[in-house]
Structures are given as C-alpha cells and as structure tokens.
Amino acid sequence: MTHALVIGGGIAGPVTAMALRRAGIEATVHEAHPTGADHLGAFLVLFANGLAALRAVGADEPVLACSFAADTVEFLGPTGARLGARPLTGAGDDGLSPRTLQRAALYRALRDEAVRRGVRVAYGKRLVDATTGPDGVVAYFADGTRAEGDVLIGADGIHSRTRTLLDPAAPPPRHTGQLTVCGRTHDAAHAVPDRTYRMVYGQRAFFGCTSAPDGSTYWFANIPAPEQPRAALAAISPAGWRERVLAAFAGDHTPVTELVSATGDAVVGVNAYDIPTLPVWHGDRAVLVGDAVHATAPNAAQGASMAIEDGVVLARCLRDLPGPAEAFAAYERLRRERVERVVALSAAMAERVATPPEQPRIPAASDGADDWLTSYRVEWDARAG
C-alpha cells in the first residue's frame, strides 16, 4: 500500500487522507466541486467521540479553533415553558464538550490541515467510473482525466457515485419525513444562555438554537414534510425558508419567531435522509466511508462524528492488515454494528419531531445511557483486526 485515491473533499475525505498519511500511506483527495462544497448558513455539532477521533490523529486543534462549546441542553414546550435541562456531556467524554461550527468552516479547517500535512487535493474531479485489478484501481473523472492508486475510498456523501459503482443494486437513501432548515443571525435580541443548546418542542415541528461567543445565534428546525425535488429546494429563497419555518411554529409562544424573523440570507434548507443499512461496504480494492455508507438523519447530530471515526478506523486497518481486502473486512466488522445503531437512534428521534402541547416529553437527566455513543474512542496505537 503506497497510494490511496480518496473521492470527496468534505469531512470524511480529508480526515481519512490525514489518518492514512499518519499510517504511512499517501493519499490524494479528489473533490467534485471546483472550489469545495461549502454551504451558506448550515452548521453542525461535533460530539466528544468525533473530537477524540480527530485528536487521535492530531487534527483536533484547527477544529477547536473555529468552533465553540456547549455543555448543557435545555428544553422548552410550545408555550415557552421550561421542561427541564440536562448535561450534554457523558461520564466518559474526557471533558470534551460538544462543539458547534459552520459546516463550511469545518470543511476548510480539515482541508487546510490535510494540505499542510502534504495531502494533495484535486478539485473539479467528479467520479464517473472506476476499474479494479489485482494490482490497483483506476478512477475516471467527468473532465476526462484519470487517476491510479492502490485503493479507492468513497467519501463522496449521501448521493455517492462510489456506492453505485460498488453495488448497482444498493438501496437509495431513505427520506426521513422531514425538512431540516438551518440559519444564523447576529440581530436577534433573544440570546441563549452561555454554553447551552435550547431545544423547543413546537406543536408541529422541532427547533434548536445556541449562541456563539460573538453574539450570533445558530438555529435549526426539523419540520415534518414529504421529500421535495432538488430543483424545488434550490428555487426556495432565504425569505421562503424563513416563511416555511415561521408557519411551522405559528401559534406557539417560544423564541422561534423572534430568531427566525431576525435572520437574513444565512439560511438553507435540505431534505433529510438516512441509509439504515447497506449490504455492500467494500470490494477488493474500493471501500465506503461516512455518509456514503451510513448517512444518518440530522436529529442525533452524529453524522460528522461518525464520518471522522470511519476515516481513522479505516486507516488503522490499512496500516495493520496485510492487504486491502482484509483491511476492508476488518473495518466493516469494527464499524457496522455501531453506525447502524446510530442511524436507528437518529431515525427514532426523527419520528418524534413534534410534541402535542398536552403531552410534553420531559427529557430525563443524563444517567449514562448514552455513554455508548459519545464515549466511544478510536485507539490509534492499538493494532486493528
């Protein structure tokens, strides 16, 4: 193993490339977009498990530098009444508080750190085909170019081309019955308490928000809705997304209206999908990581952390096992049960997007039941397999 072709430059791709380089394997990241896939308005959360996986390969500092922490989650009902609060950290989280940051900032931090370490990133490389043989793999791109390597790693997201090349019969992503809208505002008078996520159970939808040290407030809304065509989503303006969120929370007495009304153009909405299980994770020379193999609904906020874990685990397997086929089988064995459990958890949360006002769900205090999720650690120095 001397060189890996990594398809996708979002989250899983650069992390995998950095972990491979740490394991002594060179990698080139091939990104379909001409300058990277940055999305205005969207943000995400990294929990302790994702942060620890970055730390395992020494890549956590750039991400910590462009994010902010929260330690507590507070819940409101549709009347604005406080239902309760609990810690966001578990017993085994090693003091790693969840960190919030813009998706674009995470992409940039990971790509810049990968490049600083010597990883080459090639832009405008949309994968269209790949062929494999006993000695390696050849990737073919839409611009007419090709690249050769020992293995192909598909980190190309929920609509992965690598996945369909590996298994043309692979099940498509499943719509979770909701739209997710993310926004950011500097102008709202409503501020969330420091280091806190405020979650709102509306009569028809679910809302969450947190405030950064600079005074800006990040918010999201999960709204029950059928799947929308891509062209229809792209045609919705920021004002249209604001109107959709305001309509979903009309009649509630919560901070939602104030925050959404104060938001400008930094708002974006997407269909929410997941992949409950995928029969084929790999071939002899190609393998999937991140959303390409186990996309999760956004409700558990674990998609980015799972992708980061994948990249580090895969690199360990390729480092320690005699060939790609053995390494990929070990990677699947180490990851499948955990990620499918996370997908199922997030899907169950998506089914409870809204709470009738007469039956508010008061979350229990943290009792360690979720430690399996955030206390997971990738032991870089331990032998894989």
Short mmCIF file of C-alpha atoms in Angstrom, two decimals:
data_model
loop_
_atom_site.label_atom_id
_atom_site.label_comp_id
_atom_site.label_asym_id
_atom_site.label_seq_id
_atom_site.Cartn_x
_atom_site.Cartn_y
_atom_site.Cartn_z
CA MET A 1 0.00 0.00 0.00
CA THR A 2 1.55 3.25 -1.15
CA HIS A 3 -1.24 5.45 -2.50
CA ALA A 4 -4.99 5.80 -1.93
CA LEU A 5 -7.49 7.66 -4.11
CA VAL A 6 -9.98 9.42 -1.83
CA ILE A 7 -13.20 10.52 -3.54
CA GLY A 8 -14.78 13.51 -1.78
CA GLY A 9 -13.33 16.52 0.00
CA GLY A 10 -15.97 17.21 2.64
CA ILE A 11 -15.43 15.74 6.10
CA ALA A 12 -14.63 12.04 5.76
CA GLY A 13 -12.26 12.54 2.83
CA PRO A 14 -9.66 14.88 4.36
CA VAL A 15 -9.78 13.06 7.72
CA THR A 16 -9.20 9.71 6.02
CA ALA A 17 -6.33 11.16 3.99
CA MET A 18 -4.68 12.60 7.11
CA ALA A 19 -5.09 9.36 9.02
CA LEU A 20 -3.66 7.39 6.09
CA ARG A 21 -0.66 9.69 5.89
CA ARG A 22 -0.10 9.21 9.62
CA ALA A 23 -0.17 5.47 8.91
CA GLY A 24 2.48 5.85 6.20
CA ILE A 25 0.15 5.72 3.18
CA GLU A 26 -0.04 8.61 0.73
CA ALA A 27 -3.48 9.81 -0.37
CA THR A 28 -4.91 12.24 -2.92
CA VAL A 29 -8.33 13.76 -2.30
CA HIS A 30 -10.48 14.21 -5.41
CA GLU A 31 -13.24 16.78 -4.88
CA ALA A 32 -16.08 17.10 -7.41
CA HIS A 33 -16.73 20.80 -6.80
CA PRO A 34 -14.37 23.34 -8.36
CA THR A 35 -13.54 25.01 -5.04
CA GLY A 36 -15.08 22.78 -2.37
CA ALA A 37 -18.65 22.11 -1.24
CA ASP A 38 -19.31 24.99 1.14
CA HIS A 39 -22.94 25.73 2.02
CA LEU A 40 -24.08 29.10 3.34
CA GLY A 41 -25.99 29.00 6.61
CA ALA A 42 -25.62 25.31 7.51
CA PHE A 43 -23.86 24.31 10.72
CA LEU A 44 -23.19 21.15 12.64
CA VAL A 45 -22.12 19.78 16.02
CA LEU A 46 -19.16 17.55 16.83
CA PHE A 47 -19.54 15.46 19.97
CA ALA A 48 -16.80 14.02 22.17
CA ASN A 49 -16.44 10.87 20.09
CA GLY A 50 -15.77 12.82 16.89
CA LEU A 51 -13.42 15.25 18.61
CA ALA A 52 -11.49 12.37 20.19
CA ALA A 53 -11.12 10.68 16.81
CA LEU A 54 -9.63 13.90 15.42
CA ARG A 55 -7.34 14.07 18.43
CA ALA A 56 -6.18 10.50 17.76
CA VAL A 57 -4.53 11.73 14.55
CA GLY A 58 -3.55 15.15 15.91
CA ALA A 59 -6.14 17.05 13.87
CA ASP A 60 -8.37 18.46 16.60
CA GLU A 61 -6.73 21.85 17.22
CA PRO A 62 -7.76 23.52 13.93
CA VAL A 63 -11.36 22.45 14.53
CA LEU A 64 -11.38 23.61 18.15
CA ALA A 65 -10.07 26.98 16.97
CA CYS A 66 -13.08 27.66 14.71
CA SER A 67 -15.85 26.28 16.93
CA PHE A 68 -17.47 26.97 20.29
CA ALA A 69 -18.59 24.73 23.14
CA ALA A 70 -21.88 23.88 24.82
CA ASP A 71 -22.24 21.76 27.95
CA THR A 72 -25.98 21.84 28.63
CA VAL A 73 -29.22 21.25 26.74
CA GLU A 74 -32.40 23.00 27.89
CA PHE A 75 -35.92 22.09 26.71
CA LEU A 76 -38.95 24.32 26.15
CA GLY A 77 -42.52 23.35 25.30
CA PRO A 78 -44.81 25.07 22.78
CA THR A 79 -45.95 27.58 25.40
CA GLY A 80 -42.36 28.61 26.11
CA ALA A 81 -42.42 26.85 29.50
CA ARG A 82 -39.13 25.28 30.55
CA LEU A 83 -39.46 21.49 30.63
CA GLY A 84 -36.05 20.69 32.05
CA ALA A 85 -32.33 20.56 31.31
CA ARG A 86 -29.52 18.04 31.36
CA PRO A 87 -25.79 17.85 30.61
CA LEU A 88 -24.67 17.41 27.02
CA THR A 89 -21.59 15.51 28.14
CA GLY A 90 -21.37 11.96 29.42
CA ALA A 91 -19.28 10.28 32.08
CA GLY A 92 -16.66 9.14 29.59
CA ASP A 93 -16.37 12.29 27.49
CA ASP A 94 -12.98 13.34 28.93
CA GLY A 95 -14.06 16.95 29.26
CA LEU A 96 -14.72 17.22 25.52
CA SER A 97 -17.80 19.43 25.28
CA PRO A 98 -19.76 19.35 22.02
CA ARG A 99 -18.53 21.97 19.57
CA THR A 100 -20.67 23.95 17.13
CA LEU A 101 -19.30 25.40 13.90
CA GLN A 102 -20.33 26.25 10.38
CA ARG A 103 -20.10 23.31 8.01
CA ALA A 104 -18.01 25.40 5.63
CA ALA A 105 -15.59 26.21 8.46
CA LEU A 106 -15.14 22.52 9.24
CA TYR A 107 -14.54 21.73 5.56
CA ARG A 108 -11.90 24.46 5.35
CA ALA A 109 -10.20 23.52 8.61
CA LEU A 110 -9.89 19.86 7.64
CA ARG A 111 -8.79 20.55 4.06
CA ASP A 112 -6.25 23.18 5.10
CA GLU A 113 -4.79 20.87 7.75
CA ALA A 114 -4.63 17.99 5.26
CA VAL A 115 -2.83 20.17 2.72
CA ARG A 116 -0.46 21.44 5.42
CA ARG A 117 0.48 17.82 6.08
CA GLY A 118 1.23 17.18 2.42
CA VAL A 119 -2.07 15.76 1.19
CA ARG A 120 -2.85 16.76 -2.39
CA VAL A 121 -6.41 17.96 -3.10
CA ALA A 122 -7.56 17.94 -6.73
CA TYR A 123 -10.70 19.99 -7.48
CA GLY A 124 -13.23 19.56 -10.27
CA LYS A 125 -12.83 15.77 -10.17
CA ARG A 126 -16.30 14.23 -10.32
CA LEU A 127 -16.03 10.46 -10.34
CA VAL A 128 -17.87 8.71 -13.17
CA ASP A 129 -16.32 5.25 -13.25
CA ALA A 130 -13.62 3.04 -11.76
CA THR A 131 -11.95 -0.21 -12.72
CA THR A 132 -10.06 -2.54 -10.43
CA GLY A 133 -7.46 -5.19 -10.96
CA PRO A 134 -5.13 -7.34 -8.88
CA ASP A 135 -2.60 -4.52 -8.55
CA GLY A 136 -4.77 -1.46 -8.04
CA VAL A 137 -7.62 0.75 -9.16
CA VAL A 138 -8.15 3.39 -11.85
CA ALA A 139 -10.64 6.23 -11.29
CA TYR A 140 -12.18 8.09 -14.25
CA PHE A 141 -13.49 11.64 -13.87
CA ALA A 142 -16.06 13.72 -15.72
CA ASP A 143 -13.39 16.10 -17.02
CA GLY A 144 -11.77 13.25 -18.99
CA THR A 145 -8.86 12.68 -16.63
CA ARG A 146 -7.98 9.54 -14.68
CA ALA A 147 -6.00 8.61 -11.59
CA GLU A 148 -4.37 5.39 -10.46
CA GLY A 149 -3.85 4.08 -6.95
CA ASP A 150 -3.77 1.01 -4.76
CA VAL A 151 -7.28 1.54 -3.34
CA LEU A 152 -10.31 3.77 -3.90
CA ILE A 153 -12.05 5.25 -0.85
CA GLY A 154 -15.53 6.62 -1.46
CA ALA A 155 -16.10 9.60 0.83
CA ASP A 156 -18.49 11.17 -1.64
CA GLY A 157 -21.53 11.67 0.54
CA ILE A 158 -25.12 10.55 0.64
CA HIS A 159 -25.53 10.52 -3.16
CA SER A 160 -22.26 8.59 -3.58
CA ARG A 161 -21.18 7.55 -7.06
CA THR A 162 -18.67 5.15 -5.50
CA ARG A 163 -21.53 3.32 -3.75
CA THR A 164 -23.37 2.66 -7.01
CA LEU A 165 -20.16 1.52 -8.71
CA LEU A 166 -19.56 -0.97 -5.92
CA ASP A 167 -23.15 -2.19 -5.95
CA PRO A 168 -25.53 -1.03 -8.70
CA ALA A 169 -28.38 -2.56 -6.66
CA ALA A 170 -27.53 -0.60 -3.50
CA PRO A 171 -30.66 0.76 -1.79
CA PRO A 172 -31.10 4.50 -2.31
CA PRO A 173 -31.05 6.92 0.63
CA ARG A 174 -34.34 6.97 2.54
CA HIS A 175 -36.18 10.22 3.14
CA THR A 176 -36.87 10.58 6.87
CA GLY A 177 -40.12 12.52 6.51
CA GLN A 178 -38.66 15.90 7.39
CA LEU A 179 -37.00 19.01 6.05
CA THR A 180 -34.10 20.46 8.00
CA VAL A 181 -33.61 24.23 7.85
CA CYS A 182 -30.50 25.88 9.33
CA GLY A 183 -29.94 29.59 9.93
CA ARG A 184 -27.68 32.09 11.64
CA THR A 185 -28.40 35.62 12.89
CA HIS A 186 -26.47 38.40 14.60
CA ASP A 187 -29.52 40.62 15.04
CA ALA A 188 -31.91 38.79 17.36
CA ALA A 189 -32.48 40.19 20.82
CA HIS A 190 -33.05 36.68 22.14
CA ALA A 191 -29.80 35.12 23.34
CA VAL A 192 -29.43 31.55 24.52
CA PRO A 193 -27.64 31.14 27.88
CA ASP A 194 -23.88 30.64 27.57
CA ARG A 195 -22.69 27.15 26.55
CA THR A 196 -26.27 25.94 26.18
CA TYR A 197 -28.41 24.43 23.46
CA ARG A 198 -32.06 25.43 23.79
CA MET A 199 -34.42 22.87 22.22
CA VAL A 200 -38.06 23.73 21.52
CA TYR A 201 -40.85 21.19 21.11
CA GLY A 202 -43.38 23.01 18.94
CA GLN A 203 -46.89 21.87 18.17
CA ARG A 204 -45.86 20.87 14.65
CA ALA A 205 -42.06 20.92 14.47
CA PHE A 206 -38.83 20.87 16.48
CA PHE A 207 -36.35 23.75 16.85
CA GLY A 208 -32.91 24.13 18.39
CA CYS A 209 -30.59 27.09 18.90
CA THR A 210 -27.34 28.10 20.56
CA SER A 211 -25.43 31.39 20.81
CA ALA A 212 -21.76 31.84 19.95
CA PRO A 213 -19.32 33.98 21.95
CA ASP A 214 -19.50 36.66 19.23
CA GLY A 215 -23.23 37.12 19.87
CA SER A 216 -24.50 35.32 16.79
CA THR A 217 -27.18 32.66 17.23
CA TYR A 218 -27.27 29.44 15.24
CA TRP A 219 -30.60 27.70 14.82
CA PHE A 220 -32.17 24.72 13.09
CA ALA A 221 -35.71 23.49 12.51
CA ASN A 222 -36.83 19.94 11.76
CA ILE A 223 -40.18 20.17 10.00
CA PRO A 224 -42.34 17.17 9.04
CA ALA A 225 -42.71 17.25 5.26
CA PRO A 226 -42.59 14.93 2.23
CA GLU A 227 -39.45 14.74 0.13
CA GLN A 228 -39.02 17.75 -2.13
CA PRO A 229 -37.46 17.60 -5.63
CA ARG A 230 -33.94 19.03 -5.72
CA ALA A 231 -34.96 21.70 -8.22
CA ALA A 232 -37.80 22.81 -5.96
CA LEU A 233 -35.47 23.09 -2.96
CA ALA A 234 -32.93 25.08 -4.96
CA ALA A 235 -35.64 27.50 -6.02
CA ILE A 236 -36.62 28.42 -2.44
CA SER A 237 -35.16 31.78 -1.43
CA PRO A 238 -33.93 32.60 2.11
CA ALA A 239 -37.19 34.50 2.61
CA GLY A 240 -39.10 31.42 1.51
CA TRP A 241 -37.29 29.24 4.04
CA ARG A 242 -37.97 31.76 6.81
CA GLU A 243 -41.67 31.78 5.91
CA ARG A 244 -41.78 27.99 5.98
CA VAL A 245 -40.25 27.83 9.46
CA LEU A 246 -42.48 30.61 10.80
CA ALA A 247 -45.54 28.79 9.50
CA ALA A 248 -44.45 25.56 11.23
CA PHE A 249 -44.28 27.34 14.59
CA ALA A 250 -47.26 29.67 14.16
CA GLY A 251 -49.38 29.75 17.32
CA ASP A 252 -46.53 28.67 19.60
CA HIS A 253 -45.20 31.07 22.22
CA THR A 254 -41.47 30.43 22.01
CA PRO A 255 -38.32 32.32 20.88
CA VAL A 256 -38.58 30.74 17.42
CA THR A 257 -40.46 33.59 15.74
CA GLU A 258 -38.04 36.23 17.00
CA LEU A 259 -34.93 34.32 15.95
CA VAL A 260 -36.18 33.33 12.51
CA SER A 261 -37.58 36.80 11.74
CA ALA A 262 -34.20 38.34 12.59
CA THR A 263 -32.35 36.03 10.20
CA GLY A 264 -31.18 37.38 6.85
CA ASP A 265 -29.83 35.35 3.96
CA ALA A 266 -27.79 32.92 6.09
CA VAL A 267 -30.44 30.21 5.91
CA VAL A 268 -30.62 26.97 3.94
CA GLY A 269 -32.99 24.01 3.83
CA VAL A 270 -32.49 20.40 2.76
CA ASN A 271 -34.29 17.09 2.60
CA ALA A 272 -33.26 14.84 5.50
CA TYR A 273 -32.15 11.34 4.50
CA ASP A 274 -30.59 8.30 6.05
CA ILE A 275 -29.26 4.89 4.99
CA PRO A 276 -30.43 2.33 7.58
CA THR A 277 -28.22 -0.48 6.27
CA LEU A 278 -26.11 -1.12 3.21
CA PRO A 279 -25.38 -4.68 2.05
CA VAL A 280 -22.06 -3.87 0.34
CA TRP A 281 -19.49 -1.74 2.14
CA HIS A 282 -16.47 -2.64 0.04
CA GLY A 283 -14.93 -4.65 -2.77
CA ASP A 284 -11.38 -5.93 -3.05
CA ARG A 285 -9.97 -2.51 -3.88
CA ALA A 286 -12.73 0.00 -3.02
CA VAL A 287 -14.48 0.93 0.24
CA LEU A 288 -17.02 3.46 1.54
CA VAL A 289 -16.79 5.85 4.49
CA GLY A 290 -19.07 8.45 6.06
CA ASP A 291 -22.44 9.36 4.56
CA ALA A 292 -21.66 7.24 1.51
CA VAL A 293 -22.22 4.11 3.61
CA HIS A 294 -24.31 5.09 6.65
CA ALA A 295 -25.94 8.51 6.37
CA THR A 296 -27.91 9.45 9.49
CA ALA A 297 -30.87 11.73 9.97
CA PRO A 298 -29.65 15.03 11.48
CA ASN A 299 -31.61 14.59 14.72
CA ALA A 300 -28.84 12.90 16.74
CA ALA A 301 -26.22 15.31 15.32
CA GLN A 302 -23.73 12.46 14.85
CA GLY A 303 -23.16 12.39 11.09
CA ALA A 304 -19.88 14.31 11.11
CA SER A 305 -18.54 12.47 14.14
CA MET A 306 -19.33 9.08 12.59
CA ALA A 307 -17.55 10.08 9.37
CA ILE A 308 -14.46 11.14 11.31
CA GLU A 309 -14.43 7.88 13.27
CA ASP A 310 -14.67 5.94 9.99
CA GLY A 311 -11.62 7.60 8.48
CA VAL A 312 -9.41 6.91 11.48
CA VAL A 313 -10.57 3.29 11.89
CA LEU A 314 -10.08 2.58 8.19
CA ALA A 315 -6.54 3.97 8.24
CA ARG A 316 -5.68 1.74 11.21
CA CYS A 317 -6.96 -1.29 9.34
CA LEU A 318 -4.98 -0.49 6.20
CA ARG A 319 -1.91 0.10 8.35
CA ASP A 320 -2.11 -3.17 10.27
CA LEU A 321 -3.54 -5.80 7.93
CA PRO A 322 -1.72 -7.48 5.03
CA GLY A 323 -3.91 -6.35 2.14
CA PRO A 324 -6.86 -4.15 1.19
CA ALA A 325 -9.45 -6.94 1.22
CA GLU A 326 -8.50 -7.97 4.75
CA ALA A 327 -8.35 -4.36 5.91
CA PHE A 328 -11.76 -3.52 4.46
CA ALA A 329 -13.35 -6.58 6.05
CA ALA A 330 -11.91 -5.63 9.44
CA TYR A 331 -13.10 -2.04 9.02
CA GLU A 332 -16.64 -3.21 8.29
CA ARG A 333 -16.55 -5.58 11.23
CA LEU A 334 -15.43 -2.80 13.57
CA ARG A 335 -17.91 -0.21 12.30
CA ARG A 336 -21.14 -1.75 11.02
CA GLU A 337 -22.94 -2.50 14.30
CA ARG A 338 -22.09 0.88 15.83
CA VAL A 339 -23.06 3.05 12.88
CA GLU A 340 -26.30 1.19 12.21
CA ARG A 341 -27.23 1.66 15.85
CA VAL A 342 -26.61 5.40 15.50
CA VAL A 343 -28.68 5.57 12.31
CA ALA A 344 -31.54 3.80 14.09
CA LEU A 345 -31.31 6.15 17.07
CA SER A 346 -31.45 9.23 14.87
CA ALA A 347 -34.34 7.82 12.83
CA ALA A 348 -36.32 7.21 16.03
CA MET A 349 -35.69 10.81 17.05
CA ALA A 350 -36.89 12.00 13.64
CA GLU A 351 -40.19 10.22 14.21
CA ARG A 352 -40.74 12.40 17.31
CA VAL A 353 -40.12 15.77 15.66
CA ALA A 354 -43.20 17.45 17.15
CA THR A 355 -44.88 17.01 20.52
CA PRO A 356 -48.57 17.72 21.13
CA PRO A 357 -48.81 20.55 23.68
CA GLU A 358 -50.93 18.44 26.03
CA GLN A 359 -48.27 15.70 26.16
CA PRO A 360 -44.84 17.34 26.52
CA ARG A 361 -41.89 14.99 26.68
CA ILE A 362 -39.72 15.98 29.61
CA PRO A 363 -36.23 14.59 28.98
CA ALA A 364 -34.70 12.63 31.83
CA ALA A 365 -31.43 13.64 33.43
CA SER A 366 -28.34 12.03 31.99
CA ASP A 367 -27.90 8.59 33.56
CA GLY A 368 -25.11 7.20 31.43
CA ALA A 369 -27.49 5.51 28.99
CA ASP A 370 -25.94 7.40 26.07
CA ASP A 371 -22.32 6.80 27.05
CA TRP A 372 -22.01 4.14 24.31
CA LEU A 373 -22.49 6.95 21.81
CA THR A 374 -20.17 9.74 22.90
CA SER A 375 -17.63 7.80 24.99
CA TYR A 376 -16.51 5.68 22.03
CA ARG A 377 -12.79 6.07 21.33
CA VAL A 378 -10.60 5.04 18.41
CA GLU A 379 -7.35 3.73 19.90
CA TRP A 380 -4.82 4.76 17.28
CA ASP A 381 -1.90 2.84 18.79
CA ALA A 382 -3.83 -0.41 19.20
CA ARG A 383 -3.49 -2.97 16.42
CA ALA A 384 -6.58 -3.28 14.23
CA GLY A 385 -8.16 -6.63 13.45
#
